[in-house]
């Protein structure tokens, strides 16, 4: 079993930055692909970014490419999402997810473990 706990969300003005963290406990996730997803009110959960188990490959949604950076620290069993140049449309609950087998997927249904989410609100 894997437990994922997100932190780092909050309220920020447009153009600002936040760094989200996802701390994993339980079975090690060092061999798992990890992803960040977000869900805004009234919308479906969408893929934001993903990172391979080795950290050597990253993937981004077009809407965040160039602004967000995903990384992982295997020694701390933690995945990060650095978010710069935030826009009001980035407002959502952000979720961390782990995929026990295979590589990064942009589909939320492919992930086995989820955190409880952290709220990010960007004011205009």
Tab-separated table of C-alpha atoms in Angstrom:
chain	number	residue	atom	x	y	z
A	1	UNK	CA	0.000	0.000	0.000
A	2	UNK	CA	1.131	3.534	-0.767
A	3	UNK	CA	0.066	6.741	0.918
A	4	UNK	CA	0.516	10.061	-0.850
A	5	UNK	CA	0.253	13.417	0.904
A	6	UNK	CA	0.285	16.679	-1.027
A	7	UNK	CA	1.242	20.033	0.419
A	8	UNK	CA	2.180	23.499	-0.737
A	9	UNK	CA	-1.101	24.738	-2.130
A	10	UNK	CA	-2.507	28.134	-1.322
A	11	UNK	CA	-3.663	31.493	-2.629
A	12	UNK	CA	-1.382	33.407	-4.981
A	13	UNK	CA	-1.739	36.332	-7.352
A	14	UNK	CA	-1.525	35.872	-11.087
A	15	UNK	CA	2.103	35.733	-12.184
A	16	UNK	CA	3.201	34.255	-8.882
A	17	UNK	CA	4.710	30.881	-8.037
A	18	UNK	CA	4.009	27.902	-5.832
A	19	UNK	CA	5.776	24.605	-5.264
A	20	UNK	CA	3.697	21.557	-4.519
A	21	UNK	CA	5.148	18.531	-2.768
A	22	UNK	CA	3.926	14.954	-2.721
A	23	UNK	CA	5.388	12.806	0.032
A	24	UNK	CA	5.012	9.073	-0.363
A	25	UNK	CA	5.010	6.551	2.451
A	26	UNK	CA	4.409	2.855	2.683
A	27	UNK	CA	5.710	0.771	-0.139
A	28	UNK	CA	8.478	2.649	-1.918
A	29	UNK	CA	7.461	4.538	-5.012
A	30	UNK	CA	10.988	4.861	-6.288
A	31	UNK	CA	10.118	2.471	-9.110
A	32	UNK	CA	6.763	4.089	-9.889
A	33	UNK	CA	5.849	6.633	-12.487
A	34	UNK	CA	4.278	9.659	-10.829
A	35	UNK	CA	1.810	12.203	-12.060
A	36	UNK	CA	0.142	15.448	-11.081
A	37	UNK	CA	-3.477	16.018	-12.023
A	38	UNK	CA	-5.878	18.844	-11.287
A	39	UNK	CA	-9.610	19.290	-11.104
A	40	UNK	CA	-11.435	22.596	-11.247
A	41	UNK	CA	-15.057	22.953	-10.116
A	42	UNK	CA	-17.442	21.496	-12.674
A	43	UNK	CA	-14.625	20.075	-14.779
A	44	UNK	CA	-13.072	16.666	-15.221
A	45	UNK	CA	-9.762	15.765	-13.665
A	46	UNK	CA	-6.977	16.535	-16.106
A	47	UNK	CA	-3.358	15.561	-16.508
A	48	UNK	CA	-0.841	18.260	-15.621
A	49	UNK	CA	2.586	16.612	-15.539
A	50	UNK	CA	4.244	13.237	-15.172
A	51	UNK	CA	7.681	11.850	-14.430
A	52	UNK	CA	9.191	8.437	-15.079
A	53	UNK	CA	10.430	6.261	-12.253
A	54	UNK	CA	14.028	7.243	-12.991
A	55	UNK	CA	13.223	10.928	-13.282
A	56	UNK	CA	14.857	11.035	-16.683
A	57	UNK	CA	11.652	11.639	-18.638
A	58	UNK	CA	8.984	14.215	-17.988
A	59	UNK	CA	5.665	14.994	-19.640
A	60	UNK	CA	3.487	18.080	-19.531
A	61	UNK	CA	0.075	19.222	-20.602
A	62	UNK	CA	0.292	21.868	-23.296
A	63	UNK	CA	-1.427	24.351	-21.004
A	64	UNK	CA	1.417	24.280	-18.471
A	65	UNK	CA	4.434	23.556	-20.645
A	66	UNK	CA	7.165	26.115	-20.043
A	67	UNK	CA	5.609	27.257	-16.770
A	68	UNK	CA	5.511	24.110	-14.610
A	69	UNK	CA	8.339	21.718	-13.765
A	70	UNK	CA	7.963	18.271	-12.260
A	71	UNK	CA	10.836	16.633	-10.399
A	72	UNK	CA	11.450	13.889	-7.887
A	73	UNK	CA	13.829	13.190	-5.026
A	74	UNK	CA	14.040	9.444	-4.586
A	75	UNK	CA	16.039	9.786	-1.369
A	76	UNK	CA	13.077	11.587	0.167
A	77	UNK	CA	10.386	9.633	-1.688
A	78	UNK	CA	8.960	12.986	-2.757
A	79	UNK	CA	7.731	14.451	-6.028
A	80	UNK	CA	7.521	18.178	-6.649
A	81	UNK	CA	5.611	20.456	-8.992
A	82	UNK	CA	7.138	23.898	-9.383
A	83	UNK	CA	4.507	26.235	-10.788
A	84	UNK	CA	5.579	29.610	-12.175
A	85	UNK	CA	3.721	32.367	-14.000
A	86	UNK	CA	0.466	31.154	-12.534
A	87	UNK	CA	-2.790	32.131	-14.188
A	88	UNK	CA	-6.343	32.264	-12.817
A	89	UNK	CA	-7.193	29.274	-15.018
A	90	UNK	CA	-4.677	27.205	-13.033
A	91	UNK	CA	-7.048	27.372	-10.065
A	92	UNK	CA	-7.972	23.813	-9.072
A	93	UNK	CA	-7.418	21.051	-6.584
A	94	UNK	CA	-4.116	19.413	-7.454
A	95	UNK	CA	-3.638	15.688	-6.930
A	96	UNK	CA	-0.546	13.541	-6.855
A	97	UNK	CA	-0.793	10.000	-8.205
A	98	UNK	CA	1.418	6.924	-8.417
A	99	UNK	CA	1.320	4.204	-11.008
A	100	UNK	CA	2.499	0.869	-9.703
A	101	UNK	CA	3.391	-0.583	-13.078
A	102	UNK	CA	4.380	0.802	-16.457
A	103	UNK	CA	5.329	4.340	-17.324
A	104	UNK	CA	3.684	7.713	-17.205
A	105	UNK	CA	0.134	7.912	-18.464
A	106	UNK	CA	-2.005	10.959	-19.162
A	107	UNK	CA	-5.094	9.019	-18.134
A	108	UNK	CA	-6.133	9.244	-14.494
A	109	UNK	CA	-7.660	5.765	-14.641
A	110	UNK	CA	-4.191	4.251	-15.113
A	111	UNK	CA	-2.979	5.352	-11.681
A	112	UNK	CA	-3.244	3.130	-8.629
A	113	UNK	CA	-2.730	5.504	-5.717
A	114	UNK	CA	-3.925	9.054	-5.090
A	115	UNK	CA	-3.358	11.763	-2.545
A	116	UNK	CA	-6.139	13.789	-0.958
A	117	UNK	CA	-5.392	16.883	-3.020
A	118	UNK	CA	-4.267	20.416	-2.269
A	119	UNK	CA	-6.109	23.574	-3.294
A	120	UNK	CA	-4.400	26.105	-5.545
A	121	UNK	CA	-6.176	29.415	-6.067
A	122	UNK	CA	-4.807	32.072	-8.398
A	123	UNK	CA	-6.375	35.504	-8.148
A	124	UNK	CA	-6.445	37.953	-11.032
